[in-house]
Short mmCIF file of C-alpha atoms in Angstrom, two decimals:
data_model
loop_
_atom_site.label_atom_id
_atom_site.label_comp_id
_atom_site.label_asym_id
_atom_site.label_seq_id
_atom_site.Cartn_x
_atom_site.Cartn_y
_atom_site.Cartn_z
CA MET A 1242 0.00 0.00 0.00
CA ASN A 1243 1.54 3.31 -1.02
CA ASP A 1244 1.19 6.68 0.64
CA LEU A 1245 -1.69 7.82 -1.57
CA ASP A 1246 -3.67 4.69 -0.77
CA LEU A 1247 -3.38 5.47 2.92
CA ILE A 1248 -4.71 8.96 2.33
CA LYS A 1249 -7.50 7.61 0.13
CA GLU A 1250 -8.58 5.34 2.96
CA PHE A 1251 -8.54 8.12 5.50
CA ARG A 1252 -12.14 8.92 6.45
CA ALA A 1253 -13.34 6.85 3.50
CA ASP A 1254 -16.08 5.42 5.71
CA VAL A 1255 -18.05 8.63 6.26
CA ARG A 1256 -21.77 8.13 6.00
CA GLU A 1257 -23.67 9.04 2.85
CA PRO A 1258 -26.51 11.52 3.32
CA ASP A 1259 -29.75 9.55 3.32
CA LEU A 1260 -32.25 9.85 0.52
CA ARG A 1261 -34.79 11.81 2.50
CA GLN A 1262 -32.19 14.33 3.57
CA LEU A 1263 -30.99 14.56 0.00
CA LEU A 1264 -34.48 15.29 -1.31
CA ALA A 1265 -34.99 17.98 1.32
CA THR A 1266 -31.66 19.58 0.47
CA ARG A 1267 -32.52 19.49 -3.21
CA ALA A 1268 -35.88 21.13 -2.58
CA ARG A 1269 -34.30 23.88 -0.46
CA LEU A 1270 -31.58 24.45 -3.00
CA MET A 1271 -33.98 24.70 -5.92
CA ARG A 1272 -36.00 27.30 -4.01
CA THR A 1273 -32.83 29.28 -3.44
CA LEU A 1274 -31.93 29.06 -7.11
CA GLU A 1275 -35.38 30.28 -8.01
CA GLU A 1276 -34.85 33.36 -5.87
CA THR A 1277 -31.42 33.86 -7.43
CA ALA A 1278 -32.56 33.43 -11.01
CA PRO A 1279 -34.23 36.13 -13.05
CA ARG A 1280 -37.85 35.24 -13.66
CA ARG A 1281 -37.99 34.75 -17.33
CA ARG A 1282 -38.84 31.89 -19.59
CA PRO A 1283 -39.07 31.56 -23.30
CA ALA A 1284 -42.62 31.71 -24.56
CA ARG A 1285 -44.18 28.31 -25.01
CA THR A 1286 -47.27 27.33 -26.85
CA GLN A 1287 -50.10 27.33 -24.39
CA ARG A 1288 -52.77 24.88 -25.39
CA ARG A 1289 -55.41 26.12 -23.11
CA TRP A 1290 -59.01 26.17 -23.66
CA VAL A 1291 -61.87 24.25 -25.09
CA ILE A 1292 -64.04 27.00 -26.38
CA ALA A 1293 -67.61 27.17 -27.49
CA THR A 1294 -68.90 30.37 -28.95
CA VAL A 1295 -72.44 30.85 -27.85
CA GLY A 1296 -75.28 32.93 -29.19
CA ALA A 1297 -75.07 35.96 -31.42
CA GLY A 1298 -73.73 38.41 -28.84
CA ALA A 1299 -70.50 38.49 -26.91
CA GLY A 1300 -71.52 35.47 -24.85
CA LEU A 1301 -68.93 32.74 -24.58
CA ALA A 1302 -68.88 29.51 -22.66
CA LEU A 1303 -65.41 28.63 -21.58
CA ALA A 1304 -64.56 25.18 -20.43
CA VAL A 1305 -61.30 25.56 -18.64
CA THR A 1306 -58.61 23.01 -19.14
CA LEU A 1307 -55.18 23.12 -17.66
CA PRO A 1308 -52.43 24.92 -19.45
CA GLY A 1309 -49.89 22.55 -20.91
CA VAL A 1310 -46.96 24.60 -19.78
CA LEU A 1311 -44.21 24.40 -17.25
CA PRO A 1312 -44.44 26.66 -14.24
CA GLU A 1313 -43.10 30.05 -15.01
CA GLY A 1314 -39.56 30.40 -13.79
CA SER A 1315 -39.99 27.95 -10.95
CA PRO A 1316 -37.24 25.42 -10.39
CA GLY A 1317 -37.94 21.95 -9.08
CA GLY A 1318 -38.22 20.32 -5.73
CA ALA A 1319 -40.95 19.40 -3.30
CA GLU A 1320 -41.46 20.75 0.20
CA PRO A 1321 -39.71 18.44 2.67
CA ALA A 1322 -42.99 16.94 3.96
CA ALA A 1323 -44.15 16.26 0.41
CA ALA A 1324 -40.79 14.83 -0.55
CA THR A 1325 -41.01 12.45 2.40
CA ALA A 1326 -44.61 11.47 1.62
CA LEU A 1327 -43.90 10.91 -2.06
CA GLN A 1328 -40.74 8.99 -1.31
CA ARG A 1329 -42.77 6.76 0.98
CA ALA A 1330 -45.40 6.34 -1.73
CA ALA A 1331 -42.62 5.34 -4.11
CA LEU A 1332 -41.42 2.70 -1.65
CA VAL A 1333 -44.96 1.40 -1.17
CA ALA A 1334 -45.36 1.24 -4.96
CA THR A 1335 -42.17 -0.76 -5.28
CA ASP A 1336 -43.39 -3.30 -2.76
CA ARG A 1337 -46.74 -3.87 -4.48
CA PRO A 1338 -47.14 -6.90 -6.70
CA ALA A 1339 -47.30 -6.13 -10.41
CA GLU A 1340 -50.83 -5.99 -11.80
CA ARG A 1341 -51.68 -8.27 -14.66
CA MET A 1342 -51.01 -6.81 -18.10
CA PRO A 1343 -53.85 -7.22 -20.61
CA LYS A 1344 -53.25 -9.80 -23.32
CA ALA A 1345 -54.56 -9.52 -26.87
CA GLY A 1346 -58.35 -9.67 -26.75
CA GLU A 1347 -58.47 -8.43 -23.16
CA TYR A 1348 -59.38 -4.94 -22.05
CA VAL A 1349 -58.27 -2.55 -19.39
CA TYR A 1350 -61.38 -1.27 -17.70
CA THR A 1351 -61.51 2.03 -15.84
CA LYS A 1352 -64.39 3.87 -14.29
CA THR A 1353 -64.13 7.54 -13.41
CA LYS A 1354 -66.48 10.19 -12.18
CA SER A 1355 -65.73 13.82 -12.66
CA VAL A 1356 -67.19 17.22 -11.94
CA ARG A 1357 -65.96 20.06 -14.06
CA THR A 1358 -66.56 23.77 -13.65
CA SER A 1359 -66.81 25.99 -16.70
CA PHE A 1360 -67.39 29.69 -17.08
CA TYR A 1361 -69.78 31.72 -19.09
CA VAL A 1362 -68.83 35.30 -19.89
CA PRO A 1363 -71.97 37.10 -21.05
CA GLY A 1364 -70.26 40.39 -21.84
CA ASP A 1365 -72.25 43.66 -22.01
CA GLY A 1366 -71.41 44.37 -18.36
CA LEU A 1367 -73.33 41.32 -17.15
CA ARG A 1368 -71.97 39.14 -14.38
CA ASN A 1369 -69.72 36.21 -15.33
CA LEU A 1370 -71.06 32.90 -14.13
CA SER A 1371 -69.86 29.40 -13.37
CA PHE A 1372 -71.62 26.17 -14.14
CA THR A 1373 -70.77 22.56 -13.48
CA LEU A 1374 -71.02 19.35 -15.43
CA ARG A 1375 -71.00 15.89 -13.92
CA ASN A 1376 -69.71 13.03 -15.93
CA THR A 1377 -69.46 9.29 -15.34
CA ARG A 1378 -67.33 7.39 -17.75
CA GLU A 1379 -66.37 3.78 -18.29
CA ASP A 1380 -63.56 2.84 -20.66
CA TRP A 1381 -62.66 -0.56 -22.02
CA VAL A 1382 -59.46 -0.37 -24.04
CA ALA A 1383 -57.60 -3.31 -25.60
CA PRO A 1384 -53.88 -3.25 -26.35
CA ASP A 1385 -54.73 -2.94 -30.06
CA GLY A 1386 -56.62 0.30 -29.41
CA SER A 1387 -60.11 -1.11 -29.86
CA GLY A 1388 -62.75 -0.83 -27.18
CA ARG A 1389 -65.81 0.86 -25.83
CA ILE A 1390 -66.57 4.05 -23.94
CA THR A 1391 -69.82 4.82 -22.19
CA GLU A 1392 -70.32 8.28 -20.92
CA ALA A 1393 -73.15 9.83 -18.98
CA THR A 1394 -73.31 13.57 -18.42
CA GLY A 1395 -75.57 14.89 -15.73
CA LYS A 1396 -77.71 18.00 -15.77
CA ILE A 1397 -75.90 21.32 -15.89
CA GLY A 1398 -75.51 22.64 -12.38
CA PHE A 1399 -74.69 25.99 -10.86
CA PRO A 1400 -72.31 26.24 -7.90
CA SER A 1401 -74.40 29.01 -6.31
CA SER A 1402 -77.81 30.59 -6.63
CA ALA A 1403 -76.05 33.76 -7.81
CA ASP A 1404 -74.64 31.81 -10.75
CA ARG A 1405 -78.09 30.51 -11.63
CA ALA A 1406 -79.54 34.02 -11.32
CA ALA A 1407 -76.78 35.38 -13.59
CA TRP A 1408 -77.59 32.71 -16.16
CA LEU A 1409 -81.28 33.63 -16.07
CA ALA A 1410 -80.42 37.36 -16.25
CA ALA A 1411 -78.36 36.67 -19.37
CA GLY A 1412 -81.45 35.12 -20.96
CA SER A 1413 -80.76 31.44 -20.19
CA PRO A 1414 -78.14 31.13 -22.92
CA ASP A 1415 -77.14 27.79 -24.36
CA LEU A 1416 -74.07 26.68 -22.44
CA GLY A 1417 -72.90 24.38 -25.16
CA GLN A 1418 -74.04 21.30 -23.30
CA ASP A 1419 -77.33 19.49 -23.06
CA VAL A 1420 -79.00 21.13 -20.07
CA HIS A 1421 -80.72 17.88 -19.18
CA GLY A 1422 -77.71 15.66 -19.48
CA SER A 1423 -76.91 12.93 -21.95
CA ALA A 1424 -75.66 9.38 -22.19
CA ALA A 1425 -73.84 7.65 -24.97
CA THR A 1426 -71.99 4.47 -25.75
CA GLU A 1427 -69.50 4.27 -28.52
CA ARG A 1428 -67.51 1.35 -29.87
CA PHE A 1429 -64.08 1.69 -31.40
CA GLY A 1430 -62.13 -0.43 -33.84
CA ALA A 1431 -58.48 -1.32 -33.59
CA GLY A 1432 -56.24 1.72 -33.47
CA GLU A 1433 -59.03 4.16 -32.69
CA LEU A 1434 -58.32 4.51 -29.00
CA SER A 1435 -55.02 5.29 -27.44
CA PHE A 1436 -53.50 2.50 -25.45
CA PRO A 1437 -50.26 4.05 -24.30
CA ASP A 1438 -47.44 1.57 -24.29
CA LEU A 1439 -45.59 2.49 -21.14
CA SER A 1440 -43.48 -0.64 -21.09
CA GLU A 1441 -40.46 1.18 -22.51
CA LEU A 1442 -40.55 4.13 -20.14
CA PRO A 1443 -37.44 4.41 -17.98
CA THR A 1444 -37.74 3.92 -14.24
CA ASP A 1445 -34.96 6.36 -13.48
CA PRO A 1446 -36.75 9.49 -12.23
CA SER A 1447 -34.43 11.92 -14.04
CA GLU A 1448 -34.82 10.16 -17.37
CA LEU A 1449 -38.54 9.82 -16.90
CA GLN A 1450 -38.89 13.48 -16.04
CA GLU A 1451 -36.97 14.48 -19.14
CA ILE A 1452 -39.34 12.47 -21.28
CA ILE A 1453 -42.37 14.01 -19.60
CA ASP A 1454 -40.90 17.51 -19.88
CA ASP A 1455 -40.13 17.01 -23.54
CA GLY A 1456 -43.59 15.61 -24.29
CA ARG A 1457 -41.99 12.45 -25.67
CA LEU A 1458 -44.53 10.08 -24.18
CA PRO A 1459 -45.98 7.19 -26.10
CA GLY A 1460 -49.53 8.02 -27.10
CA GLY A 1461 -49.09 11.51 -25.68
CA ASN A 1462 -51.65 13.81 -27.18
CA GLY A 1463 -49.73 16.97 -26.37
CA TYR A 1464 -52.56 18.09 -24.17
CA HIS A 1465 -51.82 17.26 -20.59
CA ASP A 1466 -48.11 16.85 -20.94
CA GLU A 1467 -45.80 18.56 -18.49
CA THR A 1468 -48.49 18.90 -15.90
CA PHE A 1469 -48.61 17.40 -12.49
CA GLN A 1470 -51.97 15.91 -13.33
CA PHE A 1471 -50.36 14.10 -16.19
CA VAL A 1472 -48.05 12.36 -13.75
CA GLY A 1473 -51.26 11.31 -12.02
CA GLU A 1474 -52.70 9.98 -15.25
CA LEU A 1475 -49.58 7.99 -15.92
CA LEU A 1476 -49.83 6.59 -12.40
CA ASN A 1477 -53.26 5.43 -13.34
CA GLU A 1478 -52.08 3.83 -16.56
CA SER A 1479 -48.82 2.27 -15.47
CA TYR A 1480 -50.24 -1.23 -15.46
CA GLY A 1481 -47.98 -3.95 -14.32
CA ARG A 1482 -44.92 -1.84 -13.58
CA PRO A 1483 -44.35 -1.17 -9.86
CA ALA A 1484 -40.94 0.37 -10.65
CA LEU A 1485 -42.52 2.85 -13.05
CA ARG A 1486 -45.13 3.80 -10.46
CA ALA A 1487 -42.33 4.37 -7.96
CA ALA A 1488 -40.46 6.54 -10.45
CA LEU A 1489 -43.61 8.57 -11.13
CA PHE A 1490 -43.95 9.37 -7.44
CA GLN A 1491 -40.32 10.46 -7.46
CA VAL A 1492 -40.95 12.64 -10.49
CA ALA A 1493 -43.91 14.18 -8.66
CA ALA A 1494 -41.51 15.06 -5.84
CA ARG A 1495 -39.48 17.12 -8.29
CA PHE A 1496 -42.22 19.54 -9.18
CA PRO A 1497 -41.31 22.89 -7.66
CA GLY A 1498 -42.81 23.52 -4.28
CA VAL A 1499 -45.02 20.44 -4.21
CA GLU A 1500 -46.84 20.46 -0.90
CA TYR A 1501 -48.15 17.69 1.28
CA LEU A 1502 -51.78 18.33 2.24
CA GLY A 1503 -51.89 15.45 4.71
CA GLU A 1504 -54.59 12.85 5.14
CA VAL A 1505 -57.78 13.74 3.33
CA LYS A 1506 -60.95 12.14 2.00
CA ASP A 1507 -61.26 11.96 -1.76
CA PRO A 1508 -64.46 13.30 -3.42
CA ALA A 1509 -65.93 9.79 -3.15
CA GLY A 1510 -65.30 9.80 0.61
CA ARG A 1511 -62.38 7.38 0.59
CA PRO A 1512 -59.44 8.11 2.92
CA GLY A 1513 -56.17 9.03 1.24
CA ALA A 1514 -53.19 11.31 1.31
CA ALA A 1515 -52.90 14.39 -0.88
CA VAL A 1516 -50.06 16.28 -2.49
CA ALA A 1517 -50.53 19.54 -4.37
CA TYR A 1518 -48.68 21.53 -6.96
CA THR A 1519 -49.57 25.17 -7.51
CA HIS A 1520 -48.66 26.94 -10.71
CA ASN A 1521 -50.04 29.42 -13.21
CA GLY A 1522 -53.01 30.24 -10.98
CA TYR A 1523 -54.03 26.64 -10.28
CA ARG A 1524 -53.51 24.06 -7.61
CA GLU A 1525 -53.41 20.51 -8.87
CA GLU A 1526 -54.01 17.89 -6.22
CA LEU A 1527 -53.36 14.18 -6.35
CA ILE A 1528 -55.03 12.00 -3.77
CA TYR A 1529 -53.66 8.51 -3.35
CA ASP A 1530 -54.05 5.60 -0.98
CA PRO A 1531 -50.89 5.71 1.14
CA HIS A 1532 -51.17 1.98 1.90
CA THR A 1533 -51.27 0.86 -1.73
CA SER A 1534 -49.99 3.96 -3.59
CA VAL A 1535 -53.02 3.65 -5.87
CA LEU A 1536 -54.26 6.96 -7.23
CA LEU A 1537 -57.75 7.70 -5.94
CA ALA A 1538 -58.55 11.11 -7.34
CA SER A 1539 -57.23 14.30 -8.81
CA LYS A 1540 -58.45 17.85 -8.47
CA GLN A 1541 -57.74 21.23 -9.95
CA VAL A 1542 -58.51 24.28 -7.91
CA LEU A 1543 -58.37 27.85 -9.10
CA THR A 1544 -56.04 29.85 -6.85
CA ASP A 1545 -55.39 33.03 -8.77
CA PRO A 1546 -57.98 33.87 -11.46
CA ASP A 1547 -55.94 36.84 -12.68
CA LYS A 1548 -53.11 34.56 -13.62
CA ILE A 1549 -55.01 32.20 -15.84
CA GLY A 1550 -56.09 34.38 -18.73
CA LEU A 1551 -58.79 32.79 -20.83
CA GLU A 1552 -58.10 32.58 -24.47
CA VAL A 1553 -61.14 32.80 -26.67
CA GLY A 1554 -61.04 31.04 -29.95
CA PRO A 1555 -60.20 29.43 -32.23
CA ASP A 1556 -63.48 30.19 -33.99
CA THR A 1557 -63.65 33.77 -32.81
CA ALA A 1558 -61.37 36.28 -34.39
CA PRO A 1559 -59.40 38.06 -33.26
CA ARG A 1560 -58.46 35.97 -30.24
CA THR A 1561 -59.37 37.63 -27.02
CA ILE A 1562 -57.75 37.17 -23.66
CA LEU A 1563 -60.10 37.46 -20.74
CA SER A 1564 -58.83 37.23 -17.25
CA GLY A 1565 -60.18 35.75 -14.12
CA PRO A 1566 -63.86 34.93 -14.44
CA GLY A 1567 -63.86 32.53 -11.47
CA ASP A 1568 -63.32 32.94 -7.75
CA PRO A 1569 -60.25 31.62 -5.94
CA GLY A 1570 -61.03 28.23 -4.48
CA THR A 1571 -63.29 27.18 -7.35
CA VAL A 1572 -62.80 23.47 -8.01
CA LEU A 1573 -62.30 23.41 -11.77
CA ASP A 1574 -62.09 19.69 -12.09
CA SER A 1575 -62.44 16.82 -9.71
CA THR A 1576 -61.98 13.31 -11.02
CA VAL A 1577 -62.40 10.14 -8.99
CA TYR A 1578 -60.83 6.90 -10.17
CA LEU A 1579 -63.37 4.39 -9.02
CA LYS A 1580 -62.39 1.06 -10.47
CA SER A 1581 -59.86 -0.47 -12.77
CA GLY A 1582 -58.72 -3.89 -13.87
CA VAL A 1583 -58.28 -6.29 -16.75
CA VAL A 1584 -61.41 -7.94 -18.18
CA ASP A 1585 -62.23 -10.33 -21.04
CA SER A 1586 -64.89 -8.35 -22.87
CA THR A 1587 -66.40 -4.88 -23.16
CA ARG A 1588 -69.45 -6.11 -21.23
CA GLU A 1589 -67.55 -7.10 -18.12
CA THR A 1590 -66.38 -5.10 -15.17
CA PRO A 1591 -63.78 -6.33 -12.68
CA MET B 1025 -34.30 7.35 -28.18
CA LEU B 1026 -33.45 8.61 -24.74
CA GLN B 1027 -31.28 11.65 -24.72
CA THR B 1028 -29.17 12.44 -21.73
CA ALA B 1029 -28.18 16.04 -21.29
CA THR B 1030 -24.52 16.70 -20.62
CA ASP B 1031 -23.53 18.91 -17.71
CA ALA B 1032 -22.74 21.66 -20.19
CA THR B 1033 -26.16 21.57 -21.85
CA ALA B 1034 -27.94 21.40 -18.49
CA ILE B 1035 -26.00 24.42 -17.23
CA ALA B 1036 -26.72 26.32 -20.43
CA ALA B 1037 -30.41 25.44 -20.21
CA SER B 1038 -30.51 26.53 -16.56
CA ASP B 1039 -29.87 30.03 -17.78
CA HIS B 1040 -33.54 30.44 -18.59
CA ASP B 1041 -34.90 27.49 -16.64
CA PRO B 1042 -33.28 27.07 -13.21
CA ARG B 1043 -34.93 23.65 -12.87
CA GLN B 1044 -32.38 22.28 -15.29
CA PHE B 1045 -29.71 22.84 -12.69
CA GLY B 1046 -31.33 20.04 -10.71
CA LEU B 1047 -29.54 17.63 -13.02
CA ILE B 1048 -26.17 19.00 -11.89
CA PHE B 1049 -27.27 18.52 -8.30
CA ASP B 1050 -28.47 14.97 -8.98
CA ARG B 1051 -25.20 14.03 -10.63
CA HIS B 1052 -22.67 15.59 -8.32
CA PHE B 1053 -24.13 16.48 -4.95
CA ALA B 1054 -23.34 13.18 -3.22
CA ASN B 1055 -19.67 13.30 -4.26
CA ILE B 1056 -19.23 16.93 -3.30
CA HIS B 1057 -20.94 16.31 0.03
CA ARG B 1058 -18.75 13.32 0.74
CA TYR B 1059 -15.57 15.27 -0.06
CA LEU B 1060 -16.63 18.13 2.21
CA HIS B 1061 -17.71 15.73 4.95
CA ARG B 1062 -14.23 14.21 4.95
CA ARG B 1063 -12.63 17.63 5.09
CA VAL B 1064 -14.69 19.58 7.61
CA GLY B 1065 -17.23 17.23 9.20
CA LEU B 1066 -20.89 16.53 8.58
CA ASP B 1067 -22.53 19.69 9.91
CA LEU B 1068 -20.38 22.07 7.96
CA ALA B 1069 -20.48 19.79 4.91
CA ASP B 1070 -24.27 20.05 4.82
CA ASP B 1071 -24.00 23.83 4.55
CA LEU B 1072 -21.00 24.01 2.27
CA ALA B 1073 -22.28 21.40 -0.17
CA SER B 1074 -25.48 23.38 -0.68
CA GLU B 1075 -23.48 26.59 -0.91
CA THR B 1076 -21.27 25.01 -3.55
CA PHE B 1077 -24.30 24.55 -5.81
CA VAL B 1078 -25.68 28.00 -5.08
CA VAL B 1079 -22.32 29.56 -5.96
CA ALA B 1080 -22.05 27.35 -9.05
CA PHE B 1081 -25.52 28.38 -10.19
CA ARG B 1082 -24.73 32.05 -9.67
CA ARG B 1083 -21.51 31.69 -11.64
CA ARG B 1084 -22.88 29.33 -14.25
CA ALA B 1085 -21.93 31.78 -17.00
CA ASP B 1086 -18.28 31.12 -16.06
CA PHE B 1087 -18.54 27.40 -16.68
CA ASP B 1088 -16.47 26.39 -19.65
CA ALA B 1089 -18.70 24.13 -21.76
CA ALA B 1090 -15.58 22.64 -23.37
CA GLN B 1091 -14.84 20.97 -20.02
CA GLY B 1092 -17.80 18.64 -20.44
CA SER B 1093 -18.23 17.42 -16.89
CA ALA B 1094 -18.91 20.01 -14.20
CA ARG B 1095 -17.14 17.82 -11.65
CA PRO B 1096 -13.73 19.60 -11.49
CA TRP B 1097 -15.43 22.99 -11.53
CA LEU B 1098 -17.70 22.03 -8.61
CA PHE B 1099 -14.83 20.56 -6.60
CA GLY B 1100 -12.93 23.80 -7.20
CA ILE B 1101 -15.80 25.82 -5.79
CA ALA B 1102 -16.17 23.44 -2.83
CA THR B 1103 -12.43 23.67 -2.12
CA ASN B 1104 -12.54 27.45 -2.17
CA LEU B 1105 -15.38 27.35 0.34
CA VAL B 1106 -13.34 25.10 2.63
CA ARG B 1107 -10.67 27.81 2.72
CA HIS B 1108 -12.89 29.94 4.89
CA HIS B 1109 -13.02 27.05 7.33
CA ARG B 1110 -9.44 25.87 7.31
CA ARG B 1111 -9.13 26.50 11.06
CA THR B 1112 -12.06 24.15 11.63
CA GLU B 1113 -10.46 21.59 9.36
CA ARG B 1114 -7.13 21.79 11.17
CA ARG B 1115 -8.78 21.78 14.59
CA LYS B 1116 -10.65 18.57 13.79
CA LEU B 1117 -7.54 16.88 12.42
CA GLY B 1118 -5.67 18.02 15.54
CA ALA B 1119 -8.35 16.62 17.81
CA TYR B 1120 -8.17 13.30 16.00
CA ALA B 1121 -4.39 13.28 16.39
CA ARG B 1122 -4.60 14.01 20.14
CA THR B 1123 -7.53 11.81 21.15
CA GLY B 1124 -7.56 9.01 18.59
CA VAL B 1125 -11.24 9.72 18.03
CA ASP B 1126 -12.13 11.33 14.74
CA PRO B 1127 -14.70 14.10 15.28
CA VAL B 1128 -15.51 13.88 11.56
CA ALA B 1129 -16.46 10.22 11.58
CA VAL B 1130 -17.45 9.43 15.14
CA ASP B 1131 -20.12 7.01 14.01
CA ALA B 1132 -18.10 5.32 11.29
CA ALA B 1133 -18.27 1.58 11.59
CA PHE B 1134 -15.14 -0.49 11.96
CA ASP B 1135 -14.99 -3.90 10.47
CA SER B 1136 -13.15 -5.58 13.23
CA ALA B 1137 -11.18 -5.02 16.38
CA ASP B 1138 -8.01 -5.29 14.30
CA ASP B 1139 -9.16 -2.47 12.07
CA ARG B 1140 -9.99 -0.43 15.11
CA LEU B 1141 -6.58 -1.09 16.61
CA GLN B 1142 -4.91 -0.13 13.37
CA ALA B 1143 -7.11 2.90 12.99
CA ASP B 1144 -6.48 3.96 16.56
CA VAL B 1145 -2.75 3.91 16.05
CA ALA B 1146 -2.22 4.88 12.44
CA LYS B 1147 -4.93 7.35 11.54
CA PRO B 1148 -4.16 9.96 14.19
CA ILE B 1149 -0.61 10.08 12.85
CA LEU B 1150 -1.99 10.77 9.39
CA ALA B 1151 -4.41 13.34 10.81
CA LYS B 1152 -1.54 15.21 12.40
CA ALA B 1153 0.46 15.09 9.19
CA LEU B 1154 -2.47 16.43 7.14
CA ALA B 1155 -3.05 19.21 9.65
CA GLY B 1156 0.60 20.18 9.32
CA LEU B 1157 0.43 20.63 5.55
CA ASN B 1158 0.35 24.00 3.91
CA ARG B 1159 -3.26 24.78 3.01
CA LYS B 1160 -2.62 24.96 -0.73
CA ASP B 1161 -0.72 21.69 -0.72
CA ARG B 1162 -3.50 20.03 1.25
CA ASP B 1163 -6.09 21.24 -1.27
CA VAL B 1164 -4.20 19.70 -4.16
CA LEU B 1165 -3.46 16.46 -2.32
CA LEU B 1166 -7.07 15.91 -1.25
CA LEU B 1167 -8.50 16.87 -4.64
CA HIS B 1168 -6.24 14.19 -6.04
CA ALA B 1169 -6.74 11.51 -3.38
CA TRP B 1170 -10.34 12.08 -2.35
CA ALA B 1171 -11.99 13.80 -5.31
CA GLU B 1172 -9.94 11.64 -7.69
CA LEU B 1173 -9.27 14.53 -10.03
CA THR B 1174 -6.43 14.33 -12.55
CA TYR B 1175 -3.66 16.94 -12.62
CA PRO B 1176 -5.26 18.93 -15.47
CA GLU B 1177 -8.63 18.77 -13.69
CA ILE B 1178 -7.12 20.08 -10.46
CA ALA B 1179 -5.42 22.82 -12.46
CA ARG B 1180 -8.79 23.87 -13.91
CA ALA B 1181 -10.57 23.51 -10.58
CA LEU B 1182 -8.14 25.80 -8.76
CA ALA B 1183 -7.23 27.97 -11.75
CA ILE B 1184 -3.51 27.24 -11.40
CA PRO B 1185 -1.03 25.87 -13.93
CA THR B 1186 -0.66 22.09 -14.17
CA GLY B 1187 3.01 22.45 -13.24
CA THR B 1188 1.98 24.05 -9.98
CA VAL B 1189 -0.39 21.16 -9.28
CA ARG B 1190 2.49 18.75 -9.75
CA SER B 1191 4.88 20.67 -7.52
CA ARG B 1192 2.33 21.12 -4.74
CA LEU B 1193 1.41 17.47 -4.84
CA ASN B 1194 5.05 16.44 -4.74
CA ARG B 1195 5.71 18.73 -1.80
CA ALA B 1196 2.68 17.37 0.07
CA ARG B 1197 3.71 13.78 -0.50
CA ARG B 1198 7.28 14.55 0.54
CA ARG B 1199 6.11 16.07 3.80
CA LEU B 1200 3.91 13.05 4.48
CA ARG B 1201 6.58 10.50 3.71
CA GLU B 1202 7.97 10.28 7.21
CA PRO B 1203 4.70 9.98 9.11
CA LEU B 1204 3.38 7.55 6.51
CA ALA B 1205 6.45 5.39 6.88
CA ALA B 1206 5.72 5.28 10.61
CA ILE B 1207 2.18 4.11 9.83
CA ALA B 1208 3.48 1.39 7.53
CA GLN B 1209 5.65 0.22 10.41
CA VAL B 1210 2.67 0.20 12.78
CA ASN B 1211 0.70 -1.80 10.24
CA ASP B 1212 3.48 -4.32 9.86
CA THR B 1213 3.71 -4.67 13.61
CA SER B 1214 0.00 -5.19 14.05
CA THR B 1215 0.06 -7.80 11.28
CA ASP B 1216 2.94 -9.54 13.00
CA LEU B 1217 0.90 -9.58 16.20
CA GLY B 1218 -1.66 -11.71 14.43
CA GLY B 1219 -3.82 -9.09 12.77
CA SER B 1220 -5.94 -10.58 10.02
CA HIS B 1221 -6.14 -7.43 7.97
CA ASP B 1222 -5.55 -8.20 4.33
CA GLU B 1223 -3.53 -5.78 2.30
#
């Protein structure tokens, strides 16, 4: 052993910082960098709104969807409590047995219920109003992209009597949806539905995050990409891959300022744990079962209406930007994942 | 299909998106932390390792993309931060030399009683020798031995000529020769006494 070897061995047995500590340090550091960095980002395409132009006047119904953009100038890293919770969820996910992957001729069945809030901007100095749509949906999707979707939409609702009064005052305009609700079943041939093949996705969180950030996901429709909710959707679709689920929780921990909301009940009343990511005027919440790491529900809550800016179009010209029709705290979307599993036919449920 | 960003591209991208700097953290933090832990102890290492990345981020425009890896650059920053704490570093080495207990690694596990015996006798001698080195020589020696940087990398890290790296390293090793020879003797003795430590 030469002299350098002796020096190399000196204090070679110091302890490594543990993962939890590392995540907390990372989160703190990224916050510091955010404060250090100038707040500027290159402009990105913002795919924002599903728009329906209503009536002959200035009236517009605006169904708000989430912006497909990265947070403005915010670097990554969860709050320590969230980092701990998500790290634990990742460990739980790793320990779970792999679910069965669907074979040819089998279907992945999912059942979701959602409530979505949209806005109507009557113009002419009249009060903006909110209305809600309830939707229950069952999907059967085979690996070849064939399947069946049944969808039932409930009656249009109003979050408050003031919203209903505003709708009446505006002359009960058509809100672009069947006021009395609707139900439909549709069948799809091979290749008509997206069955994302997630089997090739990396389980290294950094690599996975890069792919999500770049929108390079299989079957990605360029709509929800880069959002926290999209991580949630992938969690829901990562059949049979515990390691991928674990990596997704770790990716979630990298979103800047992700908070842990603690133990909550999901909109269906089931107990879970919630983490939230606030950006661009929204808070996106993911509620999962901490014992199984299964995603129970997701929610989007309006936090800063002035930040969201509603883009009107594409069938109105010129495009108009309206800001903040809703009130802070408005739940824009709440989706409950009720059931999922592999079944033999589009008539069966697990 | 997967593309992995190099340190240089991540640093360049962090110019308009600070999140990208997370990649630099993910790649290098553990090594920087470990190096600092060995030099100044855990508590200070926690602070200095974070500070290293804050300083690096602030000075990211200075990073020479031609270097490829940010590793030497980060170790250079970390080493400069240690300079403000060289009294702490020397004090801890001195305490180890006097007491035989390393304040930097009090909870480090020893494999066997033989290792402990050897550590108890040999390591304090080395601690004393390291404490006695000129600060600049110690920087170069430890960047070489602990950070495993090459001569040109150390030169870039500390912004000194490669020739200077070589002369400082030679001087450090010369000054350590005597105490290290004493350690070798101790090791031989403990082996003769029936120590099972394999070389």
